[in-house]
C-alpha positions as a Python dict, from the first residue, in 0.01 Angstrom:
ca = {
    (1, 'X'): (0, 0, 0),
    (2, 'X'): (-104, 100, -347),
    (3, 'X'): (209, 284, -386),
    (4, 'X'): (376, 47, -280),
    (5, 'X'): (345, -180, -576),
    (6, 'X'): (334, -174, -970),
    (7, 'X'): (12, -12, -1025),
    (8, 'X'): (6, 244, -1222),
    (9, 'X'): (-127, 625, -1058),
    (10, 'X'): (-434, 595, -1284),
    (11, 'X'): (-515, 253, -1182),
    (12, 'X'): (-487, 367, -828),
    (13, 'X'): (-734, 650, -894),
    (14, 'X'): (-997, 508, -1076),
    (15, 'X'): (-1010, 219, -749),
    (16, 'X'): (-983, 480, -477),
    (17, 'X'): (-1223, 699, -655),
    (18, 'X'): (-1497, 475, -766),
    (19, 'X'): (-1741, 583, -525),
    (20, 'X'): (-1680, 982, -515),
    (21, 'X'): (-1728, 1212, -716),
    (22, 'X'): (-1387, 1330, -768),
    (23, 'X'): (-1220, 1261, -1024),
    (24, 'X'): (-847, 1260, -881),
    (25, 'X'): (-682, 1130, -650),
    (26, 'X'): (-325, 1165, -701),
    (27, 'X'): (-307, 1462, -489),
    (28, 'X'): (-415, 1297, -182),
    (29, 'X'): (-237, 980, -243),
    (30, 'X'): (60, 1204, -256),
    (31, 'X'): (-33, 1398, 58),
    (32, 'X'): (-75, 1041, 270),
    (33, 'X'): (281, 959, 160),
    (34, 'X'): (466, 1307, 262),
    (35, 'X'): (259, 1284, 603),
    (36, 'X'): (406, 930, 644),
    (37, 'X'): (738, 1014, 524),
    (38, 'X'): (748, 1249, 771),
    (39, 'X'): (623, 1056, 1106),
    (40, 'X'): (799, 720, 1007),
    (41, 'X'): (1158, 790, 1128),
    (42, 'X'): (1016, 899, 1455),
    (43, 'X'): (804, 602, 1498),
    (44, 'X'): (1104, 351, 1429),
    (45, 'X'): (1306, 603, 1706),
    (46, 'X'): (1033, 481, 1923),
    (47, 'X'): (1016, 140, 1855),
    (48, 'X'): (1337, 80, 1873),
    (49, 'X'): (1377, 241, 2260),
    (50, 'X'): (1086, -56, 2301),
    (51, 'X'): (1289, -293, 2120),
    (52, 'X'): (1615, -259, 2129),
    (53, 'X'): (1667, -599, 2012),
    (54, 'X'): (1538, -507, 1631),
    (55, 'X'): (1738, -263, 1421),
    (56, 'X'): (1458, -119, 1207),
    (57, 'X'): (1768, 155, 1049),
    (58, 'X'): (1792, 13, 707),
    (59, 'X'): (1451, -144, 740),
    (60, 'X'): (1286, 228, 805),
    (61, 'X'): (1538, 389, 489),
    (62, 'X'): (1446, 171, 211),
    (63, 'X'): (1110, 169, 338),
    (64, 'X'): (1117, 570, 277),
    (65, 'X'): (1265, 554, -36),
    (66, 'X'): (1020, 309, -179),
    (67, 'X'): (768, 578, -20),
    (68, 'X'): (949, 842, -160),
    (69, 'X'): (948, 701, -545),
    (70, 'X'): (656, 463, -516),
    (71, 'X'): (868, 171, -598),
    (72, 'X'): (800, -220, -519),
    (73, 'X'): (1031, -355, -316),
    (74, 'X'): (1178, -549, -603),
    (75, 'X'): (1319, -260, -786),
    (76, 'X'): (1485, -69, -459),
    (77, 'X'): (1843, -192, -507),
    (78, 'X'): (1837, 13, -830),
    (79, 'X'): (1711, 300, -656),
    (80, 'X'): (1950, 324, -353),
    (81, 'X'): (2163, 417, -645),
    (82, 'X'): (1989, 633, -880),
    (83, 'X'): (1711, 794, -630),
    (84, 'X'): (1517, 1049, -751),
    (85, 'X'): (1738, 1045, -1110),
    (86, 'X'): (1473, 811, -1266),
    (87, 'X'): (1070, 878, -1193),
    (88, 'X'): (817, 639, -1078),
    (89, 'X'): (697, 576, -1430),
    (90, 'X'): (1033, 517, -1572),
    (91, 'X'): (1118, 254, -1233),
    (92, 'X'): (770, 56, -1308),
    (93, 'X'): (880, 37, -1656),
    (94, 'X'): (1238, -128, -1612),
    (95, 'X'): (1100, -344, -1355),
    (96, 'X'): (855, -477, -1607),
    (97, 'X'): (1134, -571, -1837),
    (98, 'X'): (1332, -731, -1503),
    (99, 'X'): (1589, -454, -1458),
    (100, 'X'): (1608, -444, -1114),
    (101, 'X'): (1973, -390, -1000),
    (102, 'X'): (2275, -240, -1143),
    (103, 'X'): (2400, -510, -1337),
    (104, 'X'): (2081, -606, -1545),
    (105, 'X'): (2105, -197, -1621),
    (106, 'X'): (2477, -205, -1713),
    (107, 'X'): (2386, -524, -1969),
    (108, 'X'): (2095, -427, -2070),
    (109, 'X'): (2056, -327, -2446),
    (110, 'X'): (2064, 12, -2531),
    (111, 'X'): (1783, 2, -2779),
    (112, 'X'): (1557, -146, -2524),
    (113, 'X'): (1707, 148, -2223),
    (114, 'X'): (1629, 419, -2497),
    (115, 'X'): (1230, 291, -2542),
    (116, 'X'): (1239, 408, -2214),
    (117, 'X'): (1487, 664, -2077),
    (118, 'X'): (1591, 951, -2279),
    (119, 'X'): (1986, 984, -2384),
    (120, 'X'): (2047, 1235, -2078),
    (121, 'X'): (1903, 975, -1835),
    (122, 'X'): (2092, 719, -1978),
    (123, 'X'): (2411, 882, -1916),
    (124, 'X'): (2357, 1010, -1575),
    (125, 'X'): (2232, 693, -1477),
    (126, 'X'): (2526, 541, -1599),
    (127, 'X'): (2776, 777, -1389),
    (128, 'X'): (2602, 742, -1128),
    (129, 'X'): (2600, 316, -1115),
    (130, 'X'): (2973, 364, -1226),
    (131, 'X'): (3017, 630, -925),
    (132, 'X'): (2823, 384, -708),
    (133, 'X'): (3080, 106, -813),
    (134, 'X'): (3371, 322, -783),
    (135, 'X'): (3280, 418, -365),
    (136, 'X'): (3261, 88, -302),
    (137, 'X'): (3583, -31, -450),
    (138, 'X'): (3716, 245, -222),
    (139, 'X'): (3525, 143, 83),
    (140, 'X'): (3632, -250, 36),
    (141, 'X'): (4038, -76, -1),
    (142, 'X'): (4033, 109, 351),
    (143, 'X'): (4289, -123, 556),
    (144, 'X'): (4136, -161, 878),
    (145, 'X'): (4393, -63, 1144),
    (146, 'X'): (4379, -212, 1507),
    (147, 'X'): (4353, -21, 1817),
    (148, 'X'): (4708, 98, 2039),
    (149, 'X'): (4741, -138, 2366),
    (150, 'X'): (4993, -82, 2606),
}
């Protein structure tokens, strides 16, 4: 649940590792995540023959993206649209200044983008959002068409 939330990786270590002798975790943090990345979707297959009743689809996918990126839930709007474009540093560090969706990063000040991302990542980011944007104007335009009946 760690990676889950706003803590940074170090902060994580030095708690999980206060009683070893190891001095990293990181690796195994990392291992637990790709293990549960990997058994989730089967799970929620299975829990949803048991309870058909509960759609756990877009429950389970931004679930695995926040596992994926280590991301709060807070911040996962942003990264349905960027993914893996921006790091788990670089997300915990927007979030901190409450840039948590595509418009606060579209108004945002350059100046205070730049303290954080590097030119590049600016400007993929920002094709990307405007990509983003751009599908969706598409996907509101499709005219729905009704079904033939004799």
């Amino acid at each position: 649940m760690l990676w889950l939330s706003d803590m940074q990786l170090v902060e994580m270590e030095a708690l999980l590792m206060q009683h070893s002798r190891d001095s990293s975790a990181a690796g195994a943090i990392r291992s637990v995540v790709s293990r549960v990345c990997d058994i989730l979707p089967t799970v929620s297959a299975i829990a949803e023959i048991l309870h058909p009743e509960v759609n756990f689809g877009e429950r389970v996918s931004k679930l695995l993206l926040r596992l994926e990126l280590g991301i709060p839930s807070s911040i996962v709007e942003l990264a349905e649209i960027l993914g893996r474009t921006l790091n788990r540093g670089e997300y915990l560090e927007l979030l901190k200044i409450g840039i948590i969706n595509k418009d606060r990063f579209i108004n945002a000040d350059k100046q205070v983008l730049l303290s954080i991302l590097s030119y590049d990542k600016i400007d993929e980011t920002n094709f990307k959002i405007e990509k983003y944007i751009q599908e969706q104007l598409n996907v509101s335009a499709i005219v729905e068409i009704p079904l033939y009946e004799d």
